[in-house]
PDB file of C-alpha atoms in Angstrom:
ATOM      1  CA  UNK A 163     -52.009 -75.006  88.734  1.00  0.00           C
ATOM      2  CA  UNK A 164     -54.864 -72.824  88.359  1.00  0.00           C
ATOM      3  CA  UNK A 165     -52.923 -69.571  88.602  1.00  0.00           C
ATOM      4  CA  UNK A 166     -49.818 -71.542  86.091  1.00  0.00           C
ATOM      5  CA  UNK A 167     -52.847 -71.703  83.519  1.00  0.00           C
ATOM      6  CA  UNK A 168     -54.207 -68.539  83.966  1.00  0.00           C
ATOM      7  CA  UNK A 169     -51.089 -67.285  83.230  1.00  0.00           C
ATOM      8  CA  UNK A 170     -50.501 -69.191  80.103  1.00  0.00           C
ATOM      9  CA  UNK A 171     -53.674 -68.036  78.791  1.00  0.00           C
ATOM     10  CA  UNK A 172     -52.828 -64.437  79.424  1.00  0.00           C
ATOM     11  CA  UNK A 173     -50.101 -64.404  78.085  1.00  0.00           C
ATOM     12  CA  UNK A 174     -51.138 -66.314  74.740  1.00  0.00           C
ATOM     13  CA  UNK A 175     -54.265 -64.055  74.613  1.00  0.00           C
ATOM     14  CA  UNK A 176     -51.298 -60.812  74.617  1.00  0.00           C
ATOM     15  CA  UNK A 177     -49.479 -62.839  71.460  1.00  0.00           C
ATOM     16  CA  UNK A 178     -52.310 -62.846  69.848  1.00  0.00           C
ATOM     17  CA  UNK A 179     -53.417 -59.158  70.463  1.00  0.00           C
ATOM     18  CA  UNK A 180     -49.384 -58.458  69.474  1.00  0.00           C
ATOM     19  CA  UNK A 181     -49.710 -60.623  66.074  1.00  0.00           C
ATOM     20  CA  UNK A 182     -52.838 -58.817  65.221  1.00  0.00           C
ATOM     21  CA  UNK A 183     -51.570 -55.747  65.571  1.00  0.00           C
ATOM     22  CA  UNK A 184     -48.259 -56.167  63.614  1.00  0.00           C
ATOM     23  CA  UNK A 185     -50.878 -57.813  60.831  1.00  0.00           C
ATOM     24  CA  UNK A 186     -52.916 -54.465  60.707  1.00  0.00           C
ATOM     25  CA  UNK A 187     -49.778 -52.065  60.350  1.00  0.00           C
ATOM     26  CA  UNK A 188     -48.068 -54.594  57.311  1.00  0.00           C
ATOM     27  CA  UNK A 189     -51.901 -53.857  55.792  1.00  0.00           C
ATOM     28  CA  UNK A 190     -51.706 -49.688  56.589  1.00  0.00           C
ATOM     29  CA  UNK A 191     -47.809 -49.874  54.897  1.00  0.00           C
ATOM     30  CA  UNK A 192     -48.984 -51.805  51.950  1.00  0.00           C
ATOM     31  CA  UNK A 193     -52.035 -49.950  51.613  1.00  0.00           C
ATOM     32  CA  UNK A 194     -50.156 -46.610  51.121  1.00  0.00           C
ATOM     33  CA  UNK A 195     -47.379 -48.312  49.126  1.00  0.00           C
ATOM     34  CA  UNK A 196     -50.409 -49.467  46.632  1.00  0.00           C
ATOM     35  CA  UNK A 197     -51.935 -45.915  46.914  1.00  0.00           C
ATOM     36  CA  UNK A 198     -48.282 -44.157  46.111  1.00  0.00           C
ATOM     37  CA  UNK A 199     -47.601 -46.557  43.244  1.00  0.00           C
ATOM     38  CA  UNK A 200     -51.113 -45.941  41.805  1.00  0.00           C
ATOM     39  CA  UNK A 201     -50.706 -42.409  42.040  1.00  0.00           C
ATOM     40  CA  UNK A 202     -47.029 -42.790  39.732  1.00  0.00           C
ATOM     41  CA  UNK A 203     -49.013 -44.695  37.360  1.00  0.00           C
ATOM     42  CA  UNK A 204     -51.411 -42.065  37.338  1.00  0.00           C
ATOM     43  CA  UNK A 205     -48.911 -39.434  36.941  1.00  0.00           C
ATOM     44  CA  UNK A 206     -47.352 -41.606  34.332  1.00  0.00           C
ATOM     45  CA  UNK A 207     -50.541 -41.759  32.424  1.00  0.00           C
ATOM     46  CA  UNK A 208     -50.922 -38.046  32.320  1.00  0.00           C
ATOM     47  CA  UNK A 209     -47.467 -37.425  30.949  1.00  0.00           C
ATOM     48  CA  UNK A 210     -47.886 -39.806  27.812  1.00  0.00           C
ATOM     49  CA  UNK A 211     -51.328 -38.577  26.922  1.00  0.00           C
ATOM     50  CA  UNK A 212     -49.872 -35.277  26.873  1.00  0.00           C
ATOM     51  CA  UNK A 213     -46.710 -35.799  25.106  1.00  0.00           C
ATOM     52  CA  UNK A 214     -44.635 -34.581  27.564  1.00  0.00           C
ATOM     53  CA  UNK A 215     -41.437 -37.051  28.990  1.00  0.00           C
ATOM     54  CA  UNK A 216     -38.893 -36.304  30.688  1.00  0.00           C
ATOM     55  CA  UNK A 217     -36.095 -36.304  27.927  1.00  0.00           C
ATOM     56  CA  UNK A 218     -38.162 -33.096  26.635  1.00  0.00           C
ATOM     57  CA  UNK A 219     -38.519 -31.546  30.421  1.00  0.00           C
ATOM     58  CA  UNK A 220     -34.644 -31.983  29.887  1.00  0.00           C
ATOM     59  CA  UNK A 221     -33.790 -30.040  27.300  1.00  0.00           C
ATOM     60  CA  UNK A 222     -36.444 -27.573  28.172  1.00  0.00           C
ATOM     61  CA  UNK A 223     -34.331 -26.944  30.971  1.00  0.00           C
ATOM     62  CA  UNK A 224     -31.343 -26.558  29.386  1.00  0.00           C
ATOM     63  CA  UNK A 225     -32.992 -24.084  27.196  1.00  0.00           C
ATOM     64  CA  UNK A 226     -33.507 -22.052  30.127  1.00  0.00           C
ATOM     65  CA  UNK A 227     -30.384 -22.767  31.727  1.00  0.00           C
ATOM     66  CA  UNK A 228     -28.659 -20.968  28.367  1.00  0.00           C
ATOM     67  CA  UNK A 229     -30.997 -18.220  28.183  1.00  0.00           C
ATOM     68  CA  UNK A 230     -30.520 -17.459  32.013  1.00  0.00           C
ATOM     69  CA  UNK A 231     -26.354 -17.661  31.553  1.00  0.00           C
ATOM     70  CA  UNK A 232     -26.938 -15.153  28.374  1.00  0.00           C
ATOM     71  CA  UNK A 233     -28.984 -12.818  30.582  1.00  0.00           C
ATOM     72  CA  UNK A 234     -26.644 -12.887  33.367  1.00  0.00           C
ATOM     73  CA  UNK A 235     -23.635 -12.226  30.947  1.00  0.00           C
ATOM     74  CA  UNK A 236     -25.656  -9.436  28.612  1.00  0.00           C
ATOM     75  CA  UNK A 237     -24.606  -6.323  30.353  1.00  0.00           C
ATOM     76  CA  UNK A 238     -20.923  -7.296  29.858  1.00  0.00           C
ATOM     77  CA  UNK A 239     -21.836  -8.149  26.429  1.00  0.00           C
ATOM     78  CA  UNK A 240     -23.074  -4.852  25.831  1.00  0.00           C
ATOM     79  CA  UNK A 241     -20.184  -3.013  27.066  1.00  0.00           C
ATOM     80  CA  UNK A 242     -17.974  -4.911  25.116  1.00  0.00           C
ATOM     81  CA  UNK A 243     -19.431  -4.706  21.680  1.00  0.00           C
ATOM     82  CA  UNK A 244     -19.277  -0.259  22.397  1.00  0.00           C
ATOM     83  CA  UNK A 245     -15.354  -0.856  23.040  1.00  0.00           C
ATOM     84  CA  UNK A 246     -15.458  -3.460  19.748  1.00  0.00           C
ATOM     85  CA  UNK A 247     -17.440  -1.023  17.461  1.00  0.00           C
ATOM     86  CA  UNK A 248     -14.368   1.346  18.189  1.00  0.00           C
ATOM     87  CA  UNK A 249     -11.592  -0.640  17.692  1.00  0.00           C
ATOM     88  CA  UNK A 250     -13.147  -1.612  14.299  1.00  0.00           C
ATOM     89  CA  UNK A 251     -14.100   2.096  13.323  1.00  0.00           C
ATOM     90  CA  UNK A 252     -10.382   2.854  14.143  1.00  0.00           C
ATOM     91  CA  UNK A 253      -9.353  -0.189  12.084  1.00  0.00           C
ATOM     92  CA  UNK A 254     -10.880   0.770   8.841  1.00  0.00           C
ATOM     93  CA  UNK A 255      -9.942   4.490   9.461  1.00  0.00           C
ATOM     94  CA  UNK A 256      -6.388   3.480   9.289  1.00  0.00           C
ATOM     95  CA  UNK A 257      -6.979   0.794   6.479  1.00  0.00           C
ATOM     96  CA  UNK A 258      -8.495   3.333   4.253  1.00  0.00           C
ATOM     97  CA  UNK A 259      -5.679   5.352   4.718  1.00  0.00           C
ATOM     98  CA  UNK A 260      -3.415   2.686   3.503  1.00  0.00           C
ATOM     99  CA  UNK A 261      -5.333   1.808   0.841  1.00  0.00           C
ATOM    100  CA  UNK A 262      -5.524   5.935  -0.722  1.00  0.00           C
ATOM    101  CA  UNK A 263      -1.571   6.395  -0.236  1.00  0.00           C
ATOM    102  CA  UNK A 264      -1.227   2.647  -2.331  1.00  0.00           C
ATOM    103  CA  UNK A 265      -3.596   3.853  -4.461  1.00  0.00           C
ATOM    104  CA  UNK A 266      -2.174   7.043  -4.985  1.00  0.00           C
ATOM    105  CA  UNK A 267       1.230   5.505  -5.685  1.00  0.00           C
ATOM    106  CA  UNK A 268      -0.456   3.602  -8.587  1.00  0.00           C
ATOM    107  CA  UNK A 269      -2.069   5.920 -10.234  1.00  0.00           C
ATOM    108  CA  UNK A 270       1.321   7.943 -10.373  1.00  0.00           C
ATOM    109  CA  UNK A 271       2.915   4.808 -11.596  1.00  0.00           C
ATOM    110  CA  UNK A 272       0.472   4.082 -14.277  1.00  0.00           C
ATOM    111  CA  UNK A 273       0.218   7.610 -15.470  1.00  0.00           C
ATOM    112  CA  UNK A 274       0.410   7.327 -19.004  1.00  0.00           C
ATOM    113  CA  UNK A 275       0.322   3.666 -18.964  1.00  0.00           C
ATOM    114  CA  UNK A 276      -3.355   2.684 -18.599  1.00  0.00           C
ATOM    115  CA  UNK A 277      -7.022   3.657 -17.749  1.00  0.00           C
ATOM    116  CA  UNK A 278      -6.752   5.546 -14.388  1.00  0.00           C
ATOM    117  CA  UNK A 279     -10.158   7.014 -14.356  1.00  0.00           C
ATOM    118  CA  UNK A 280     -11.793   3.979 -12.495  1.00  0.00           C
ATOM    119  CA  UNK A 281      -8.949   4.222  -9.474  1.00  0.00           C
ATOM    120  CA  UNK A 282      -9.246   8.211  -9.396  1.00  0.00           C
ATOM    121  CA  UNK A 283     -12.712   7.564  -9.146  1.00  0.00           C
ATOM    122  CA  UNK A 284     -12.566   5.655  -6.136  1.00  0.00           C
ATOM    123  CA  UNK A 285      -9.929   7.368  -4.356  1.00  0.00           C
ATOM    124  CA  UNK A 286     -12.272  10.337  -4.241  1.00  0.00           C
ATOM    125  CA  UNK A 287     -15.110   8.488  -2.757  1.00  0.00           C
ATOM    126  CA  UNK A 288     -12.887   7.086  -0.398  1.00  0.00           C
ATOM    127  CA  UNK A 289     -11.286  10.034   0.632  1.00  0.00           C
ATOM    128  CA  UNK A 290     -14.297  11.154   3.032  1.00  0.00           C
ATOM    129  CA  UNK A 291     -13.525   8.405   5.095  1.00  0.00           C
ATOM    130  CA  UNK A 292     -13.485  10.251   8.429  1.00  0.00           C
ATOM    131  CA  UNK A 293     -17.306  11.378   7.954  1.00  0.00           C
ATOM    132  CA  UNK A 294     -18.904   8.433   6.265  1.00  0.00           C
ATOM    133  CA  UNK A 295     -20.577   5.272   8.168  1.00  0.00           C
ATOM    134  CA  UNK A 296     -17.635   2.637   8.904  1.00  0.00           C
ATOM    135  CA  UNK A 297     -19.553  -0.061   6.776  1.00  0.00           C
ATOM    136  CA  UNK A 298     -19.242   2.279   4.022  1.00  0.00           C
ATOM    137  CA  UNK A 299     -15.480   3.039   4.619  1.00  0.00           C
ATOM    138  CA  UNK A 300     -15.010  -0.665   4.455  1.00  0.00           C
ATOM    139  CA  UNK A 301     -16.606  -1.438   1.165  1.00  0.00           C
ATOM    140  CA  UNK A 302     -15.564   1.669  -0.670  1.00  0.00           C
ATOM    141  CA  UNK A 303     -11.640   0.426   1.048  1.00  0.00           C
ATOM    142  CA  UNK A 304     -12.363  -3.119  -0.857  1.00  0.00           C
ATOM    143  CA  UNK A 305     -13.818  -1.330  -4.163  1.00  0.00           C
ATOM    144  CA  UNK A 306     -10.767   0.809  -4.274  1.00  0.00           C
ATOM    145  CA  UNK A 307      -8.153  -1.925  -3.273  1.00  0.00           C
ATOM    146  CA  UNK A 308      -9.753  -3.916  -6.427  1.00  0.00           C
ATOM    147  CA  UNK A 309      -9.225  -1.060  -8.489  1.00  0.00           C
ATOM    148  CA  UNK A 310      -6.039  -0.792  -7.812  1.00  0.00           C
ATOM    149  CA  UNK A 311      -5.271  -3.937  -8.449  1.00  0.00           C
ATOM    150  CA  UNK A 312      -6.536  -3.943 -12.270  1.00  0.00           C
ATOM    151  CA  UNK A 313      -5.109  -0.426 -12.623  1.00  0.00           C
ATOM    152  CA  UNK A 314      -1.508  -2.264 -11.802  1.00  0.00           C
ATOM    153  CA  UNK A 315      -2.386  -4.991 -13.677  1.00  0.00           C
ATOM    154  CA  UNK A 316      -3.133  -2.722 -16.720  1.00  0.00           C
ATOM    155  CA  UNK A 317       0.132  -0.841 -16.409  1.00  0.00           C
ATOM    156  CA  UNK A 318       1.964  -3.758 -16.019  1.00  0.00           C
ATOM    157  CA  UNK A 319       0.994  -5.371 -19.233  1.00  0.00           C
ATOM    158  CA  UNK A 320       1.958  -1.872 -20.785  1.00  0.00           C
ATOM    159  CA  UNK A 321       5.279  -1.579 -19.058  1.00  0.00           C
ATOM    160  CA  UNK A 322       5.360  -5.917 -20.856  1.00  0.00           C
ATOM    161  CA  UNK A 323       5.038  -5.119 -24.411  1.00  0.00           C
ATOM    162  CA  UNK A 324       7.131  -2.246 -23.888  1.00  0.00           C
ATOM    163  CA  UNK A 325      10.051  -4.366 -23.236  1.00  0.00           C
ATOM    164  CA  UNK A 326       8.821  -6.500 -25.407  1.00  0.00           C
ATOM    165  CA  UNK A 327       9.139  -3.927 -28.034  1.00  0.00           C
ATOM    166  CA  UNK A 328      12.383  -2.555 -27.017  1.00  0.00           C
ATOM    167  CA  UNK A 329      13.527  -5.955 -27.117  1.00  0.00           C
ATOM    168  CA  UNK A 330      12.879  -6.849 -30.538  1.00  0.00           C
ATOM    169  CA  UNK A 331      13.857  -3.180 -31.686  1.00  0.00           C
ATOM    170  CA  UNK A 332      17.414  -4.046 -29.737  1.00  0.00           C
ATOM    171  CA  UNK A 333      17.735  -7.641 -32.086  1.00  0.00           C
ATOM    172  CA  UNK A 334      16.591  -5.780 -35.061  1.00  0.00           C
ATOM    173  CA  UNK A 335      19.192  -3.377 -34.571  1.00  0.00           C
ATOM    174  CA  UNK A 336      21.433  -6.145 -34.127  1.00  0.00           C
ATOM    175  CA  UNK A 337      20.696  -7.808 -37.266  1.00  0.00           C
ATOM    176  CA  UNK A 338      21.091  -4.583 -39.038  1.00  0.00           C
ATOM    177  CA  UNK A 339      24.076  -3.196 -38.128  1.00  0.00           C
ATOM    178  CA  UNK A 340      25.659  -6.442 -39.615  1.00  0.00           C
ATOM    179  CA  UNK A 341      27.418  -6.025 -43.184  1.00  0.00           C
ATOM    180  CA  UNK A 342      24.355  -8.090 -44.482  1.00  0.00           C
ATOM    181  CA  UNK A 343      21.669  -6.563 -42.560  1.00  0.00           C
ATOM    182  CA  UNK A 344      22.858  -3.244 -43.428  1.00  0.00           C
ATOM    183  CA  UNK A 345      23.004  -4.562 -47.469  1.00  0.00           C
ATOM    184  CA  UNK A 346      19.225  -5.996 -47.154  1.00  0.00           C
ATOM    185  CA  UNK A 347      17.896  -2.789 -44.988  1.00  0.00           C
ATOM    186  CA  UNK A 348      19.462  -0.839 -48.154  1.00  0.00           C
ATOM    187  CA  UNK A 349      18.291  -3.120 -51.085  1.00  0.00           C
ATOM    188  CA  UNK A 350      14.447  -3.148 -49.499  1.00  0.00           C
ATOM    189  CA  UNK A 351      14.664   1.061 -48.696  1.00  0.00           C
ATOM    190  CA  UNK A 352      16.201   1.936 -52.214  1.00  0.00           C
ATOM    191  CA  UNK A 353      13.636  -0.244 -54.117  1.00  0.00           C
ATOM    192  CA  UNK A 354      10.506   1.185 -52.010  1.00  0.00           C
ATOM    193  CA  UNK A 355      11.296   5.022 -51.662  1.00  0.00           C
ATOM    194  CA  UNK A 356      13.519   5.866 -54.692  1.00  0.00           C
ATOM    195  CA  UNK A 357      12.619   2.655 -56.829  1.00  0.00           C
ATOM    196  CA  UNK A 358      16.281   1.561 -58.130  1.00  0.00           C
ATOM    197  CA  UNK A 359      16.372  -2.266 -58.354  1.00  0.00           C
ATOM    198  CA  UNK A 360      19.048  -4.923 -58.342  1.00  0.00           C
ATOM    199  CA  UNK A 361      21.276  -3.116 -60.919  1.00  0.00           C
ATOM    200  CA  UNK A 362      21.301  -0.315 -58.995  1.00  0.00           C
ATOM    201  CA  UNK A 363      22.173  -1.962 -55.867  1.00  0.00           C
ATOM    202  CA  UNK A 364      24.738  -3.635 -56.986  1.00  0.00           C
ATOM    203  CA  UNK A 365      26.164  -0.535 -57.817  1.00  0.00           C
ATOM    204  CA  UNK A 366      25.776   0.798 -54.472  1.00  0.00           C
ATOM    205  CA  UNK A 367      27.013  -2.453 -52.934  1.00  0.00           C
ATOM    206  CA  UNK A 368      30.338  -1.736 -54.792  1.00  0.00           C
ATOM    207  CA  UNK A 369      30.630   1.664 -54.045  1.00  0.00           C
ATOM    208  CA  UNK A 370      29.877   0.920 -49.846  1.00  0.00           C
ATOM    209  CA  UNK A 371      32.026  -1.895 -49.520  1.00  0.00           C
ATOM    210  CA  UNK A 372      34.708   0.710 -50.962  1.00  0.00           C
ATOM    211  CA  UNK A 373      34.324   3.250 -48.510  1.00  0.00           C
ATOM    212  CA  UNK A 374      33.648   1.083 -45.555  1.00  0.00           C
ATOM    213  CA  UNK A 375      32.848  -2.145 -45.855  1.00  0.00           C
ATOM    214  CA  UNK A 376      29.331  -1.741 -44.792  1.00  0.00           C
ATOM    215  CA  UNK A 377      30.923  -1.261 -41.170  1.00  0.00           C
ATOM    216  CA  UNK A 378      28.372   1.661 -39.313  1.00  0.00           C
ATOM    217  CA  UNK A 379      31.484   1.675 -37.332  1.00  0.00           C
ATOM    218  CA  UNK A 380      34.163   2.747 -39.482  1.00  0.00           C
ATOM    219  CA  UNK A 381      36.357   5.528 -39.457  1.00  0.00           C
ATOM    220  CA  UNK A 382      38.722   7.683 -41.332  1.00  0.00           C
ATOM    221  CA  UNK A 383      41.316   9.212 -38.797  1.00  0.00           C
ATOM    222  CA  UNK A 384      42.812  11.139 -41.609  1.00  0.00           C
ATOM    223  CA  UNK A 385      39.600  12.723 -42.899  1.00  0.00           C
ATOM    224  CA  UNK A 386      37.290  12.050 -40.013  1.00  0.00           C
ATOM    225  CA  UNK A 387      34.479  10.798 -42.825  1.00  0.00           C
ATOM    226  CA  UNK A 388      32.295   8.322 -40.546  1.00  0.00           C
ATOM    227  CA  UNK A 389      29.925   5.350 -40.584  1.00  0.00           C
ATOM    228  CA  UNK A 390      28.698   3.224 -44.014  1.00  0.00           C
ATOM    229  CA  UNK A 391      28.296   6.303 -46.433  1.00  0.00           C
ATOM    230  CA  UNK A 392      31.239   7.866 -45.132  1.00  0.00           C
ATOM    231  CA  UNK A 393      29.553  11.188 -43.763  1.00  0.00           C
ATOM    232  CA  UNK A 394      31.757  14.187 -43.538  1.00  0.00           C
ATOM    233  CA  UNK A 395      31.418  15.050 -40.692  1.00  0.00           C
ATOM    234  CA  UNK A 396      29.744  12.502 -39.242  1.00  0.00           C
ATOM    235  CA  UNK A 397      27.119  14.103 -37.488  1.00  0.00           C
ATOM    236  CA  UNK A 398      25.188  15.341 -40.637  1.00  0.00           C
ATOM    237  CA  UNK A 399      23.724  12.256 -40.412  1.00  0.00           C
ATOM    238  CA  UNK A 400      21.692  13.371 -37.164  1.00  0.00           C
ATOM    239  CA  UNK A 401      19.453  14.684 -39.933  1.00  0.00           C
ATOM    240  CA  UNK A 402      18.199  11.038 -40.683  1.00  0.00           C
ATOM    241  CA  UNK A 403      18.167  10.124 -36.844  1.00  0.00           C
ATOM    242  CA  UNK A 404      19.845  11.254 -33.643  1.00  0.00           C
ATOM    243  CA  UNK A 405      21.191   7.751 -33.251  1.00  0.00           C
ATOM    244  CA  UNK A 406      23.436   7.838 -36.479  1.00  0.00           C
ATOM    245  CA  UNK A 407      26.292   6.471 -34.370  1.00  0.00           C
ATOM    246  CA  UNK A 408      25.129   3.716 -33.560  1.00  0.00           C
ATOM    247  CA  UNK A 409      22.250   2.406 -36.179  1.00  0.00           C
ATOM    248  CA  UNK A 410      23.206   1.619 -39.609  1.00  0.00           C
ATOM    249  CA  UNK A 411      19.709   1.781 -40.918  1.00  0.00           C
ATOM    250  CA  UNK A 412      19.587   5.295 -39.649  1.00  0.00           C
ATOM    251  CA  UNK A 413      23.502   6.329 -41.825  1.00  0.00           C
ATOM    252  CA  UNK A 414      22.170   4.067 -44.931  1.00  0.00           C
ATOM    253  CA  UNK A 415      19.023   6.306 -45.101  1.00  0.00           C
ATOM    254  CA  UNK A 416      20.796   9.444 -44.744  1.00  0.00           C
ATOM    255  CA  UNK A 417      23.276   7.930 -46.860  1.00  0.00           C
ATOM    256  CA  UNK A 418      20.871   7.037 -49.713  1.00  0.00           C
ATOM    257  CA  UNK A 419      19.307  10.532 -49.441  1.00  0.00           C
ATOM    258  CA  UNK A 420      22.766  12.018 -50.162  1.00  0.00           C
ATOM    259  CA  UNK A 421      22.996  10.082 -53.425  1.00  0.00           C
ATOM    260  CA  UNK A 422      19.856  11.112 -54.542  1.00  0.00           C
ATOM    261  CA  UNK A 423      20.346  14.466 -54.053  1.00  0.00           C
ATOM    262  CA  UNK A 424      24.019  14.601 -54.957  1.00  0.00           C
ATOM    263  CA  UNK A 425      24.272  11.844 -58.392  1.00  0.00           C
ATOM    264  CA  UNK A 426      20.774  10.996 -58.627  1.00  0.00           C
ATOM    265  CA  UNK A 427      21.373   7.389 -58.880  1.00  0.00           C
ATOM    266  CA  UNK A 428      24.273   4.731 -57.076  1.00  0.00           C
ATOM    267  CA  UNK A 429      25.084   4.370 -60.596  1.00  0.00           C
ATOM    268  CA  UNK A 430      26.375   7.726 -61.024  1.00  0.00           C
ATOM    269  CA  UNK A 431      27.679   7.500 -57.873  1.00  0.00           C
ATOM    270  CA  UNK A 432      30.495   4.671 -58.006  1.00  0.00           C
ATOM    271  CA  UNK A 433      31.369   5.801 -61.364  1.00  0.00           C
ATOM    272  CA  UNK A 434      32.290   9.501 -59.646  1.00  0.00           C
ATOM    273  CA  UNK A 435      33.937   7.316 -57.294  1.00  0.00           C
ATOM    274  CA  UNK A 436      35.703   5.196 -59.567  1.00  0.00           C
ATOM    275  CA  UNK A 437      37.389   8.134 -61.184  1.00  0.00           C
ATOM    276  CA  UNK A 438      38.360  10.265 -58.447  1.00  0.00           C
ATOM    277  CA  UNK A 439      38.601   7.947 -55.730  1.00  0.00           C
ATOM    278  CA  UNK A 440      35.908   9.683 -53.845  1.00  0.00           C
ATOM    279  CA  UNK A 441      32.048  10.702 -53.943  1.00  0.00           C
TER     280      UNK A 441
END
């Protein structure tokens, strides 16, 4: 019994040297868990005193990250822009030469036509585009291009009223070389450079309806006397205008000029006419 109880106490005396033990090492662990935590809150405390957090260390570091990828990329970058700067040099070389032979082409087509000094002007300065600084080349290319443009411009509004001209000239002509265009044309021309009013006229009136009709395209196969007055031949009325065949204003002021000179009046004129058929 003794030894049974001996036993019993040794053993409980080793549980409780075991309990204490496993008691002192849960103390050590939470000890240094306390001491680690303390120290975060520590570290915590610094970094919001000093304004620095962690969404700033972030992008701090991505700042870093982009500088390093720019370095690590900058020799290629280098090389690169030498073969760009080339390909642009040769690029505005070949645009400037575009630009002069357009140029050129306008100034030959507004010749005459408009204000060419500001193009010329430019072409010039352009034309040293092989020994001038590319950035130069490139805005005396756009100053020239411009002028260019409102040199074309110019002759085009030129070239516009031209036609615009020639077309009313063409209706004008039209409306003369009608019976009654041709009768007004003669009424207005005979009052203003040889002042014979309506009783004249209607003299003359009589004596062109006689011999033509006030057609400028009549014709006398037998005699070969042409156009309104009747010209014999007909081309001595190139004197009044080198388009006598085909403008009756230009045959009824040669033809009026003949009277004048010839009867002095339309008067004296039909009354020739009305007594030997002719005048």
């Amino acid at each position: 019994m003794r030894n049974e109880t001996s036993n019993t106490h040794a053993q409980n005396a080793s549980n409780s040297d075991a309990e204490l033990t496993r008691r002192g090492i849960r103390r050590r662990r939470t000890g240094r868990k306390r001491i680690i935590a303390a120290g975060a809150l520590a570290a915590a405390g610094l970094l919001v005193g000093t304004g620095f957090t962690v969404q700033s260390a972030v992008a701090t570091q991505a700042r870093i990250d982009a500088t390093a990828a720019l370095n690590a990329t900058s020799g290629l970058r280098s090389e690169q822009l030498g073969a760009y700067s080339a390909i642009a040099a040769a690029k505005a070389i070949d645009t400037a030469e575009d630009t002069i032979t357009a140029a050129n082409a306008t100034l030959a087509a507004a010749d005459g036509k408009a204000d060419t000094s500001g193009l010329a002007a430019s072409v010039a300065s352009l034309s040293d585009y092989r020994s001038i600084p590319v950035d130069e080349v490139l805005d005396l290319t756009k100053v020239t291009r411009a002028e260019a443009a409102k040199t074309a411009a110019a002759a085009a509004a030129y070239d516009q009223a031209q036609a615009e001209a020639a077309a009313a000239a063409a209706a004008d002509l039209a409306s003369r070389n009608t019976p009654d265009g041709a009768r007004a044309f003669a009424a207005d021309l005979a009052a203003s450079q040889y002042g014979w009013g309506s009783d004249q006229f209607q003299c003359l009136d009589k004596l062109w309806q006689k011999e033509s009709g006030w057609s400028y395209t009549a014709y006398n196969a037998s005699s070969g006397a042409t156009g309104i007055p009747q010209s014999l031949p007909g081309s001595k009325m190139a004197t009044a205008g080198a388009d006598w065949e085909t403008n009756a204003a230009t045959q009824v002021t040669w033809g009026l000029g003949y009277i004048k000179s010839a009867y002095g009046t339309p008067c004296s004129a039909w009354s020739h006419s009305q007594s030997v058929n002719w005048y």
